[in-house]
Amino acid sequence: MRFFETDAGNSQPRDFLDGLPPKDRAYIVGDIAALRDYGIHAPISTRTIKGGGNRGMSEIRTGNFRTFYCFKYRVIWILHVCKKQDQHAGIEVARKRMQKL
């Protein structure tokens, strides 16, 4: 599993998680770890993102947060993490990041 990074080495998913209260961070990181350990059979709430250009992208739903990810080159890529109310913009950001992989 890898977190998306820019060419400059910045990682929005990592930075977002680091800025959360410990309880919220623990829940989200726990769901990401379940995905890493169990793959598509993980006991977490996920959904495939529909629409053009989103093929292969999914989201983990953790409370009021969304974690967008994809599988590429046999690696789980964490593309973007955001609050639920920001998820439409988050999908667009995640799509662009997925295209850069």
mmCIF file of C-alpha atoms in Angstrom:
data_model
loop_
_atom_site.group_PDB
_atom_site.id
_atom_site.type_symbol
_atom_site.label_atom_id
_atom_site.label_comp_id
_atom_site.label_asym_id
_atom_site.label_seq_id
_atom_site.Cartn_x
_atom_site.Cartn_y
_atom_site.Cartn_z
ATOM 1 C CA MET A 1 0.000 0.000 0.000
ATOM 2 C CA ARG A 2 1.253 3.458 -0.888
ATOM 3 C CA PHE A 3 0.056 7.008 -0.369
ATOM 4 C CA PHE A 4 -0.001 9.187 -3.479
ATOM 5 C CA GLU A 5 2.817 11.748 -3.498
ATOM 6 C CA THR A 6 3.503 14.689 -5.770
ATOM 7 C CA ASP A 7 6.828 14.983 -7.567
ATOM 8 C CA ALA A 8 7.910 17.252 -4.689
ATOM 9 C CA GLY A 9 7.181 14.466 -2.195
ATOM 10 C CA ASN A 10 4.022 16.002 -0.702
ATOM 11 C CA SER A 11 1.189 13.637 0.228
ATOM 12 C CA GLN A 12 -2.308 15.066 0.779
ATOM 13 C CA PRO A 13 -3.636 11.790 2.232
ATOM 14 C CA ARG A 14 -0.822 11.585 4.788
ATOM 15 C CA ASP A 15 -1.020 15.300 5.641
ATOM 16 C CA PHE A 16 -4.817 15.169 5.996
ATOM 17 C CA LEU A 17 -4.638 12.176 8.329
ATOM 18 C CA ASP A 18 -1.881 13.797 10.393
ATOM 19 C CA GLY A 19 -4.106 16.849 10.910
ATOM 20 C CA LEU A 20 -7.082 14.917 12.279
ATOM 21 C CA PRO A 21 -7.943 14.339 15.931
ATOM 22 C CA PRO A 22 -6.460 11.005 17.104
ATOM 23 C CA LYS A 23 -9.835 9.225 17.290
ATOM 24 C CA ASP A 24 -10.843 10.099 13.708
ATOM 25 C CA ARG A 25 -7.365 9.252 12.418
ATOM 26 C CA ALA A 26 -7.471 5.869 14.181
ATOM 27 C CA TYR A 27 -10.800 4.929 12.562
ATOM 28 C CA ILE A 28 -9.658 5.890 9.058
ATOM 29 C CA VAL A 29 -6.238 4.260 9.392
ATOM 30 C CA GLY A 30 -7.962 1.138 10.745
ATOM 31 C CA ASP A 31 -10.161 0.923 7.647
ATOM 32 C CA ILE A 32 -7.155 1.474 5.369
ATOM 33 C CA ALA A 33 -5.290 -1.294 7.231
ATOM 34 C CA ALA A 34 -8.274 -3.632 6.804
ATOM 35 C CA LEU A 35 -8.225 -2.951 3.059
ATOM 36 C CA ARG A 36 -4.484 -3.661 3.005
ATOM 37 C CA ASP A 37 -4.891 -6.901 4.975
ATOM 38 C CA TYR A 38 -8.078 -8.297 3.411
ATOM 39 C CA GLY A 39 -8.340 -6.564 0.032
ATOM 40 C CA ILE A 40 -11.813 -6.436 -1.452
ATOM 41 C CA HIS A 41 -13.028 -8.805 1.278
ATOM 42 C CA ALA A 42 -12.246 -6.297 4.047
ATOM 43 C CA PRO A 43 -15.105 -5.813 6.546
ATOM 44 C CA ILE A 44 -15.407 -2.083 5.773
ATOM 45 C CA SER A 45 -17.850 0.127 3.884
ATOM 46 C CA THR A 46 -16.641 0.670 0.317
ATOM 47 C CA ARG A 47 -18.170 1.646 -2.987
ATOM 48 C CA THR A 48 -16.982 1.844 -6.567
ATOM 49 C CA ILE A 49 -16.899 5.360 -8.005
ATOM 50 C CA LYS A 50 -19.021 5.489 -11.152
ATOM 51 C CA GLY A 51 -18.611 7.807 -14.109
ATOM 52 C CA GLY A 52 -16.236 8.496 -16.938
ATOM 53 C CA GLY A 53 -12.576 8.414 -16.049
ATOM 54 C CA ASN A 54 -13.217 6.811 -12.669
ATOM 55 C CA ARG A 55 -12.774 3.200 -13.727
ATOM 56 C CA GLY A 56 -10.874 1.352 -11.036
ATOM 57 C CA MET A 57 -11.392 3.968 -8.323
ATOM 58 C CA SER A 58 -13.257 3.211 -5.108
ATOM 59 C CA GLU A 59 -13.881 4.861 -1.781
ATOM 60 C CA ILE A 60 -13.811 3.769 1.828
ATOM 61 C CA ARG A 61 -16.590 5.314 3.901
ATOM 62 C CA THR A 62 -15.455 5.945 7.458
ATOM 63 C CA GLY A 63 -18.032 8.013 9.329
ATOM 64 C CA ASN A 64 -18.012 11.484 7.776
ATOM 65 C CA PHE A 65 -14.781 10.862 5.864
ATOM 66 C CA ARG A 66 -14.011 9.414 2.440
ATOM 67 C CA THR A 67 -10.767 7.732 1.384
ATOM 68 C CA PHE A 68 -10.366 7.365 -2.386
ATOM 69 C CA TYR A 69 -8.118 4.573 -3.602
ATOM 70 C CA CYS A 70 -7.310 2.355 -6.548
ATOM 71 C CA PHE A 71 -5.369 -0.812 -7.281
ATOM 72 C CA LYS A 72 -2.548 -0.297 -9.764
ATOM 73 C CA TYR A 73 0.460 -2.513 -10.436
ATOM 74 C CA ARG A 74 -0.721 -4.836 -7.629
ATOM 75 C CA VAL A 75 -0.460 -1.958 -5.156
ATOM 76 C CA ILE A 76 -3.243 -0.201 -3.252
ATOM 77 C CA TRP A 77 -2.823 3.535 -3.856
ATOM 78 C CA ILE A 78 -4.432 5.920 -1.365
ATOM 79 C CA LEU A 79 -5.225 8.874 -3.621
ATOM 80 C CA HIS A 80 -7.150 11.373 -1.511
ATOM 81 C CA VAL A 81 -8.827 11.660 1.895
ATOM 82 C CA CYS A 82 -11.517 14.246 2.643
ATOM 83 C CA LYS A 83 -14.647 15.018 4.628
ATOM 84 C CA LYS A 84 -17.893 13.686 3.196
ATOM 85 C CA GLN A 85 -19.171 17.161 2.266
ATOM 86 C CA ASP A 86 -16.057 17.658 0.090
ATOM 87 C CA GLN A 87 -16.314 14.319 -1.693
ATOM 88 C CA HIS A 88 -17.380 15.634 -5.129
ATOM 89 C CA ALA A 89 -14.256 17.782 -5.389
ATOM 90 C CA GLY A 90 -12.329 14.885 -3.846
ATOM 91 C CA ILE A 91 -13.403 12.543 -6.628
ATOM 92 C CA GLU A 92 -12.021 14.943 -9.233
ATOM 93 C CA VAL A 93 -8.709 15.302 -7.382
ATOM 94 C CA ALA A 94 -8.440 11.530 -6.916
ATOM 95 C CA ARG A 95 -9.194 10.942 -10.619
ATOM 96 C CA LYS A 96 -6.351 13.243 -11.660
ATOM 97 C CA ARG A 97 -3.982 11.549 -9.235
ATOM 98 C CA MET A 98 -4.988 8.101 -10.461
ATOM 99 C CA GLN A 99 -4.187 9.156 -14.038
ATOM 100 C CA LYS A 100 -0.656 10.119 -12.947
ATOM 101 C CA LEU A 101 0.145 6.633 -11.654
#
